Amino acid sequence: MNRAFKFIMVAVVLLGVFLSLLVGWRFRVVEKRELMSEFRRVIDAKAVAFEREISLNLEVLFAFKSLFSASRKVEKSEFRTAAFEAMQRHKGIRALAWVPQVNGEERRTFESERFADNPAFRFHEVSKSGWRIAAVRREKYYPIYFLEPEESFRQMVGFDLGTDPAFGSLLDDARDNSSLQVGGFSGRSGFNNTDQTTFFGLLPVYAGRPDTVASRRKNLRGFILGVFDFTALFEAAGWKGFQNLAAVCLIDGGRFGAKGEIYIHRAQKEVSLPASIAYERNVQVAGKPAWKLQAMPIGDYFSRYRSMTPWLYISAISFIALMILSYLWLMTKHAASVETLVSQRTRELDEANRKLASLSLTDGLTGIANRRFFDDHLDQEWKRAQREKHPLSLIMVDIDHFKAYNDYYGHQAGDDCLRLVARLLQTVVARPGDLVARYGGEEFALILPQTQNGAKKLGECCRATVAGSKIPHHASPVRPVVTVSVGVATVTPAVGEEPFRLVKTADQALYRAKLLGRNHVVMESVHNQCDGSSKPATSPPH
């Protein structure tokens, strides 16, 4: 009996050790799968931030397009000042250039205009042997005419982009489609001073607003060319501290340059990427997939986040298997059921909290952001504008004679009117960072980050959109349709200022719009406290 007991004891211990090892191994498998899921979620979040940084930097090209569209002749000093300011705000921009379309008979005129500040300027190309030579005679030229910083890339000034067949094809596509084109350079390019890899954005500029391919070819003035630094954009998107934990590369499948890797982001440049890719996703640029991002955890990623629980569990069960094996088996089953129940309850609670949070930040009548969400979002964008020193605009919109509307049509119709106006205002904004909120009663508010010159235009768009919807309002002394009064305020907040000054100024502009007879747009700029008061800019009704 004693020997049988010992045999049973040894068998139970061995079984306990075996089971503990098996469970520990299973924990490791599940944990690794969870870590990989978390890794993918992290990569997704960082990729979205990277896409946002690319979009913010590419927006500069549209600003320069407006500069050249507004003026028939832009001076070099004017371009240089604007480019310097843009590169100060956006660290991902390595260079900005103006590339005019020059007819063959105009070549001498363009070269002579640059002779005063650059006697060596000429239209040139690169021979097959790699030497810079004068550009051969052709019908059209696309020289790099203005370039900032010119000192760093002097050899590129005057280079005719049309001599490169791949670039020439890209110029034609951008011109005919009136669209932003993006391409990547494989290896070192003329715009690289280091081993960092760049990519470019190309945006056409026309005389007027041609809407056909033939008119675009006829009215093309040139292109805005931006050269952007992958490394700076990755770091601005929060990837810098992730280099030791993941190897990331961008794959360009486009027709410009060689297909394959265009950028690799990892701490150890000499270490090759793993053969297997743990995760792959598209990177959206200018609203369409441009590159593929491939990522693989490296170094101590798993060891950093992996817990010691499985090993402790194995050691504990192996040490006390003889005494509590049976009890542990029962407790394990009980713990599994409790864990399942807790997990289920947690999911239900998370879902309830998510719905509650959504309700607490959404206006119950119109379905847009409520006053609480507005206050939080304004505070967040205000602090970001203070840090990054960029402008922030606020538009206040008030439905004209809404009380008379309620008295004439009834409160149910008034609620329908509020919902419709909220939907109309949402169609005005397009950027992800813009917010439309119900400020209170019949008053709405629009928060527009990084917006200054276009704020009043958006305010006028709000007014015109509501008036153009022709919602009947026979009780209004302004017009027989629903109209709105709009107050616009813009500020570049200084350190120490509070966002209530922007709200107060927008409210004052709205008050002036009402004094002008309603259905008006009034804009005021918020000056620093040491500045004087500003003159409102008004927009009459149409």
XYZ file of C-alpha atoms in Angstrom:
542
model
C 0.000 0.000 0.000
C 2.871 2.321 0.873
C 4.622 1.582 -2.379
C 1.372 2.045 -4.259
C 0.866 5.415 -2.513
C 4.383 6.475 -3.475
C 3.754 5.365 -7.019
C 0.531 7.377 -7.118
C 2.302 10.368 -5.561
C 5.088 10.259 -8.129
C 2.549 9.842 -10.916
C 0.537 12.805 -9.627
C 3.692 14.947 -9.374
C 4.808 13.991 -12.886
C 1.319 14.608 -14.193
C 1.214 17.951 -12.415
C 4.585 18.943 -13.869
C 3.478 17.848 -17.322
C 0.205 19.741 -17.062
C 1.903 22.852 -15.703
C 4.392 22.805 -18.568
C 1.590 22.318 -21.061
C -0.479 25.152 -19.573
C 2.580 27.395 -19.401
C 3.365 26.715 -23.039
C -0.232 27.457 -23.955
C -0.081 30.731 -22.026
C 3.022 31.651 -23.998
C 1.265 30.987 -27.299
C -1.797 33.009 -26.329
C 0.356 35.812 -24.925
C 2.436 36.003 -28.087
C -0.730 36.136 -30.188
C -2.071 38.957 -28.007
C 1.238 40.801 -28.244
C 1.137 40.503 -32.023
C -2.432 41.862 -32.041
C -1.314 44.752 -29.866
C 1.669 45.291 -32.183
C -0.678 45.578 -35.163
C -2.895 48.029 -33.295
C 0.142 50.159 -32.432
C 1.359 50.083 -36.041
C -2.128 51.080 -37.254
C -2.249 54.031 -34.865
C 1.227 55.210 -35.827
C 0.485 54.735 -39.530
C -2.595 56.925 -39.214
C -0.464 59.577 -37.494
C 2.116 59.255 -40.294
C -0.590 59.702 -42.947
C -1.818 62.794 -41.103
C 1.685 64.289 -41.052
C 2.031 63.650 -44.792
C -1.323 65.344 -45.444
C -0.419 68.364 -43.311
C 2.871 68.805 -45.165
C 1.285 68.314 -48.600
C -1.263 71.023 -47.747
C 1.614 73.505 -48.118
C 1.620 72.847 -51.864
C -1.991 74.017 -52.093
C -1.091 77.186 -50.207
C 1.656 77.902 -52.749
C -0.753 77.122 -55.571
C -2.994 79.880 -54.221
C 0.009 82.227 -54.153
C 0.761 81.680 -57.834
C -2.922 81.618 -58.840
C -3.479 85.001 -57.187
C -0.513 86.711 -58.878
C 0.585 86.541 -62.472
C 4.190 87.225 -61.498
C 5.612 86.061 -58.176
C 8.993 87.534 -57.267
C 11.834 85.379 -55.988
C 11.927 87.216 -52.642
C 8.207 86.651 -52.150
C 8.565 82.940 -52.899
C 11.599 82.624 -50.660
C 9.856 84.272 -47.704
C 6.768 82.089 -48.035
C 8.868 78.938 -48.446
C 11.013 79.775 -45.407
C 7.935 80.259 -43.239
C 6.380 77.013 -44.490
C 9.523 75.008 -43.745
C 9.738 76.532 -40.275
C 6.230 75.262 -39.532
C 6.604 71.886 -41.236
C 9.881 70.141 -40.448
C 9.149 67.396 -42.967
C 9.706 69.736 -45.938
C 13.263 69.591 -47.307
C 12.725 71.893 -50.276
C 10.053 73.830 -52.197
C 10.353 74.814 -55.836
C 8.435 76.636 -58.551
C 8.638 74.847 -61.906
C 7.130 76.996 -64.696
C 6.134 75.695 -68.089
C 8.338 77.581 -70.578
C 7.761 77.573 -74.314
C 10.833 77.175 -76.475
C 10.786 80.797 -77.683
C 10.527 82.064 -74.082
C 13.635 80.269 -72.842
C 16.039 83.179 -73.342
C 13.682 85.564 -71.505
C 13.448 83.291 -68.460
C 17.193 82.731 -68.343
C 17.941 86.456 -68.583
C 15.507 87.274 -65.737
C 17.555 85.133 -63.360
C 20.923 86.396 -64.655
C 21.019 89.353 -62.238
C 21.005 87.226 -59.088
C 22.547 84.078 -60.579
C 24.847 84.632 -63.597
C 25.384 80.870 -63.882
C 21.676 80.165 -64.277
C 20.675 78.275 -67.390
C 18.275 75.529 -68.394
C 20.268 72.343 -68.108
C 19.964 68.587 -68.096
C 22.163 65.657 -67.139
C 23.963 63.705 -69.826
C 24.202 59.915 -69.868
C 27.686 60.210 -68.369
C 26.341 62.272 -65.469
C 27.574 65.734 -66.550
C 25.428 68.856 -66.415
C 24.939 70.234 -69.914
C 22.777 72.940 -71.458
C 19.269 71.708 -72.204
C 18.745 70.880 -75.854
C 16.170 72.836 -77.829
C 12.659 71.519 -77.380
C 9.090 72.771 -77.575
C 8.458 72.892 -73.783
C 10.753 73.209 -70.752
C 10.035 72.549 -67.082
C 13.008 74.116 -65.252
C 13.370 74.427 -61.479
C 13.143 78.228 -61.423
C 12.703 79.200 -57.759
C 14.085 76.875 -55.111
C 14.307 77.167 -51.348
C 16.752 76.511 -49.767
C 18.694 77.376 -52.909
C 22.052 77.322 -51.113
C 21.677 73.638 -50.224
C 20.515 72.479 -53.664
C 22.104 75.036 -55.998
C 22.931 72.372 -58.576
C 19.210 71.690 -59.063
C 18.322 75.302 -60.021
C 17.608 75.394 -63.744
C 17.349 71.595 -64.070
C 14.702 70.720 -66.665
C 12.434 68.059 -65.123
C 11.011 67.281 -68.544
C 14.273 65.613 -69.574
C 13.547 62.688 -67.262
C 11.006 60.422 -69.082
C 9.464 59.143 -65.839
C 9.173 62.650 -64.422
C 7.859 63.967 -67.719
C 5.090 61.377 -67.680
C 4.223 62.383 -64.122
C 4.120 66.059 -65.144
C 1.684 65.177 -67.927
C -0.568 63.212 -65.564
C -0.626 66.045 -63.015
C -1.380 68.594 -65.728
C -4.141 66.628 -67.489
C -5.881 65.453 -64.295
C -5.355 68.673 -62.288
C -4.310 66.504 -59.366
C -1.578 66.174 -56.785
C 1.003 63.566 -57.772
C 3.316 61.904 -55.267
C 6.415 59.849 -56.001
C 9.314 58.342 -54.134
C 13.039 58.352 -54.903
C 14.933 55.092 -54.505
C 18.359 55.691 -52.969
C 20.072 59.108 -53.108
C 18.620 61.956 -55.170
C 19.715 65.467 -56.033
C 17.709 66.717 -53.080
C 19.467 64.462 -50.531
C 22.411 65.774 -48.509
C 22.420 62.674 -46.318
C 21.431 59.043 -46.631
C 17.888 59.934 -45.634
C 15.364 59.195 -48.352
C 12.929 61.747 -49.676
C 9.760 61.797 -51.723
C 8.154 64.574 -53.705
C 4.716 66.087 -54.277
C 3.796 67.784 -57.552
C 0.794 70.135 -57.964
C -0.162 71.932 -61.219
C -0.985 75.659 -61.383
C -3.223 77.037 -64.129
C -4.304 80.416 -65.394
C -7.991 80.566 -64.490
C -9.938 77.389 -63.742
C -9.813 75.124 -66.804
C -12.114 72.116 -66.591
C -11.103 70.072 -69.621
C -7.882 68.350 -70.575
C -7.423 70.610 -73.596
C -7.947 73.794 -71.568
C -5.597 72.552 -68.845
C -2.837 71.961 -71.354
C -3.426 75.395 -72.841
C -3.593 77.299 -69.541
C -0.890 75.477 -67.562
C 1.477 77.929 -65.842
C 3.696 75.445 -64.070
C 4.005 73.214 -61.008
C 4.629 73.541 -57.285
C 7.245 70.950 -56.335
C 7.745 69.900 -52.708
C 10.470 67.554 -51.494
C 9.704 65.874 -48.169
C 11.845 64.002 -45.635
C 10.552 60.575 -44.601
C 12.573 60.547 -41.357
C 11.216 63.879 -40.146
C 7.644 62.807 -40.923
C 8.072 59.484 -39.120
C 9.482 61.216 -36.049
C 6.727 63.845 -36.063
C 4.199 60.995 -36.099
C 5.725 59.480 -32.934
C 7.842 56.671 -34.452
C 11.191 57.768 -33.045
C 11.018 55.771 -29.805
C 9.748 52.724 -31.692
C 12.936 52.120 -33.701
C 14.444 49.617 -31.257
C 11.275 47.532 -31.175
C 10.187 47.326 -34.816
C 11.663 47.342 -38.295
C 9.451 49.274 -40.716
C 9.843 49.821 -44.416
C 7.819 51.546 -47.125
C 7.293 49.797 -50.437
C 6.586 51.863 -53.548
C 4.791 49.992 -56.281
C 4.400 53.104 -58.417
C 5.856 53.692 -61.808
C 8.200 56.489 -60.714
C 11.560 55.067 -59.727
C 12.349 51.432 -59.041
C 9.699 49.325 -57.391
C 10.653 48.170 -53.919
C 11.877 49.688 -50.696
C 11.915 53.492 -50.679
C 12.481 53.964 -46.952
C 13.511 51.810 -43.971
C 12.893 52.992 -40.419
C 14.905 51.122 -37.783
C 17.658 51.864 -35.300
C 20.267 49.462 -36.724
C 20.545 50.367 -40.411
C 22.950 47.536 -41.147
C 20.567 44.835 -39.891
C 18.422 43.463 -42.698
C 14.672 43.131 -42.353
C 13.262 39.709 -41.422
C 12.178 37.589 -44.334
C 8.621 37.277 -43.000
C 6.469 40.364 -42.594
C 4.378 40.448 -39.434
C 2.026 43.162 -40.643
C 1.350 45.090 -43.830
C -1.055 47.960 -44.591
C -1.565 50.624 -47.216
C -0.455 54.204 -46.576
C -2.965 56.726 -47.882
C -1.488 59.800 -49.587
C -3.699 62.451 -51.199
C -6.749 60.267 -50.594
C -5.482 57.108 -52.302
C -3.075 54.246 -51.490
C 0.449 55.268 -52.452
C 2.768 52.923 -50.568
C 2.689 49.761 -48.512
C 3.992 49.864 -44.958
C 5.538 46.619 -43.720
C 6.421 46.116 -40.057
C 8.106 43.380 -38.022
C 8.857 43.344 -34.273
C 12.601 43.116 -33.612
C 15.052 43.286 -30.731
C 13.493 42.902 -27.305
C 9.896 43.740 -28.286
C 8.455 40.475 -26.928
C 10.780 40.271 -23.942
C 9.886 43.835 -22.964
C 6.147 43.238 -22.899
C 5.995 39.532 -22.052
C 4.995 38.797 -18.463
C 6.553 36.254 -16.069
C 3.208 34.770 -15.113
C 3.575 31.518 -17.133
C 7.000 30.725 -15.602
C 5.797 31.480 -12.086
C 2.785 29.332 -12.688
C 4.935 26.420 -13.896
C 7.271 26.695 -10.896
C 4.464 26.930 -8.366
C 2.510 23.994 -9.743
C 5.620 21.825 -10.039
C 6.616 22.552 -6.429
C 3.243 21.904 -4.799
C 1.656 19.513 -7.309
C 1.440 16.665 -4.698
C -0.541 18.759 -2.180
C -2.879 20.934 -4.246
C -3.105 19.368 -7.676
C -6.730 18.345 -7.268
C -7.634 21.633 -5.627
C -5.818 23.576 -8.350
C -7.714 21.690 -11.046
C -11.012 22.698 -9.464
C -9.830 26.254 -8.934
C -8.577 26.452 -12.511
C -11.983 25.484 -13.837
C -13.621 27.934 -11.487
C -11.142 30.674 -12.421
C -11.775 30.026 -16.117
C -15.521 30.369 -15.662
C -15.063 33.487 -13.536
C -12.670 34.946 -16.097
C -15.159 34.271 -18.873
C -17.929 35.865 -16.844
C -15.754 38.849 -15.923
C -14.632 39.207 -19.516
C -18.237 39.129 -20.686
C -19.300 41.649 -18.047
C -16.289 43.814 -18.876
C -17.190 43.834 -22.561
C -20.766 44.736 -21.706
C -19.574 47.475 -19.343
C -17.121 48.823 -21.930
C -19.880 48.900 -24.533
C -22.217 50.674 -22.109
C -19.486 53.162 -21.209
C -18.766 53.762 -24.870
C -22.423 54.468 -25.604
C -22.675 56.660 -22.522
C -19.561 58.605 -23.516
C -20.941 59.059 -27.024
C -24.258 60.311 -25.657
C -22.524 62.688 -23.259
C -20.625 64.322 -26.127
C -23.408 64.363 -28.723
C -26.328 66.745 -28.965
C -29.461 64.676 -28.593
C -31.515 66.712 -31.076
C -29.131 67.358 -33.984
C -26.729 64.431 -33.591
C -23.651 66.661 -33.835
C -21.161 67.544 -31.074
C -22.684 69.229 -28.037
C -21.463 72.160 -25.969
C -19.336 69.946 -23.725
C -17.556 68.386 -26.689
C -17.116 71.864 -28.165
C -15.455 73.196 -24.988
C -13.101 70.197 -24.732
C -12.189 70.311 -28.433
C -11.606 74.077 -28.381
C -9.322 73.755 -25.349
C -7.369 70.969 -27.047
C -6.961 72.843 -30.354
C -6.103 76.059 -28.488
C -3.210 74.358 -26.695
C -2.014 72.768 -29.937
C -2.127 76.141 -31.686
C -0.108 77.678 -28.825
C 2.525 74.945 -29.099
C 2.810 74.972 -32.875
C 2.110 78.724 -33.294
C -0.485 78.230 -36.024
C -3.775 80.118 -36.455
C -7.093 78.928 -35.044
C -10.461 80.147 -36.330
C -13.931 80.001 -34.797
C -17.208 80.545 -36.655
C -20.399 81.299 -34.711
C -23.652 80.728 -36.619
C -27.072 81.889 -35.387
C -30.405 81.171 -37.095
C -32.139 84.487 -37.793
C -35.507 85.046 -36.035
C -35.746 81.438 -34.879
C -38.270 82.294 -32.160
C -40.572 83.657 -34.842
C -40.023 80.408 -36.768
C -41.090 78.353 -33.726
C -44.134 80.559 -33.132
C -45.202 80.356 -36.787
C -44.475 76.701 -37.606
C -44.442 75.051 -34.182
C -41.697 73.527 -32.058
C -41.649 70.216 -33.936
C -40.895 72.050 -37.172
C -38.308 74.111 -35.251
C -36.534 70.905 -34.185
C -36.555 69.678 -37.790
C -35.091 73.029 -38.870
C -32.247 72.720 -36.313
C -31.424 69.218 -37.536
C -31.376 70.335 -41.173
C -29.173 73.371 -40.461
C -26.753 71.133 -38.495
C -26.464 68.769 -41.480
C -25.935 71.695 -43.870
C -23.118 73.103 -41.726
C -21.437 69.690 -41.636
C -21.238 69.723 -45.429
C -19.179 72.926 -45.321
C -16.176 71.445 -43.486
C -14.050 68.694 -45.004
C -10.933 68.232 -42.869
C -10.855 65.622 -40.072
C -9.716 68.214 -37.501
C -12.649 70.599 -38.139
C -15.618 70.421 -35.744
C -19.265 71.461 -36.055
C -21.079 71.696 -32.709
C -24.357 72.949 -31.346
C -23.387 75.833 -29.103
C -26.823 76.344 -27.586
C -30.421 76.937 -28.683
C -30.358 77.967 -32.341
C -26.618 78.766 -32.261
C -23.871 76.618 -33.799
C -20.090 76.836 -33.716
C -17.338 75.643 -36.087
C -13.747 75.126 -34.876
C -11.185 75.357 -37.709
C -7.560 74.526 -36.767
C -4.740 75.890 -38.934
C -7.163 78.188 -40.738
C -6.772 81.930 -41.204
C -7.339 83.345 -44.674
C -10.029 80.825 -45.526
C -12.093 81.335 -42.356
C -14.246 84.168 -43.695
C -14.779 82.255 -46.928
C -16.036 79.265 -44.928
C -18.286 81.596 -42.920
C -19.753 82.933 -46.150
C -20.150 79.349 -47.352
C -22.156 78.571 -44.161
C -24.422 81.553 -44.804
C -24.872 80.785 -48.513
C -25.460 77.059 -47.921
C -28.268 77.651 -45.418
C -29.876 80.399 -47.513
C -29.505 78.304 -50.654
C -31.369 75.372 -49.081
C -34.523 77.565 -49.227
C -36.096 76.370 -45.972
C -39.393 78.335 -45.823
C -39.554 81.035 -43.111
C -42.473 83.347 -43.883
C -42.267 84.857 -40.398
C -38.776 86.271 -41.044
C -38.473 89.998 -41.854
C -35.115 89.288 -43.574
C -36.107 86.835 -46.309
C -38.947 84.326 -46.751
C -36.431 81.525 -46.164
C -34.277 80.514 -43.205
C -31.080 82.580 -43.035
C -28.193 82.738 -40.605
C -25.929 85.430 -39.221
C -22.265 84.491 -38.998
C -19.449 85.781 -36.817
C -15.865 84.749 -37.619
C -12.795 85.193 -35.420
C -9.198 84.155 -36.053
C -6.213 84.163 -33.707
C -2.728 82.782 -33.389
C -2.797 82.283 -29.602
C 0.124 83.408 -27.520
C 1.341 81.639 -24.407
C -0.794 82.502 -21.420
C -3.896 83.488 -23.402
C -7.183 81.693 -22.827
C -9.630 80.466 -25.503
C -12.506 82.568 -24.105
C -11.012 85.558 -25.983
C -11.578 83.765 -29.294
C -15.159 82.874 -28.307
C -15.833 86.420 -27.126
C -14.505 87.956 -30.351
C -16.510 85.535 -32.534
C -19.609 86.356 -30.492
C -18.962 90.080 -30.966
C -18.611 89.528 -34.712
C -21.917 87.619 -34.675
C -23.548 90.501 -32.798
C -22.309 92.955 -35.443
C -23.641 90.695 -38.191
C -27.078 90.898 -36.562
C -26.828 94.684 -36.239
C -26.175 94.891 -39.981
C -29.625 93.417 -40.599
C -28.829 89.683 -40.199
C -27.964 87.296 -43.031
C -24.460 88.815 -42.881
C -20.931 87.527 -42.259
C -18.598 89.598 -40.059
C -14.996 88.630 -39.362
C -12.701 89.929 -36.641
C -9.123 88.935 -35.829
C -8.240 88.460 -32.198
C -5.133 90.508 -31.395
C -2.780 89.959 -28.513
C -3.656 91.942 -25.421
C -1.033 94.556 -26.268
C -2.673 95.166 -29.674
C -5.509 97.525 -30.438
C -8.976 96.540 -31.491
C -9.517 95.188 -34.974
C -11.888 96.352 -37.661
C -14.555 93.835 -38.567
C -14.767 92.569 -42.120
C -18.371 92.237 -43.276
C -19.959 90.277 -46.078
C -23.354 91.477 -47.353
C -26.174 89.091 -48.102
C -26.788 87.853 -51.638
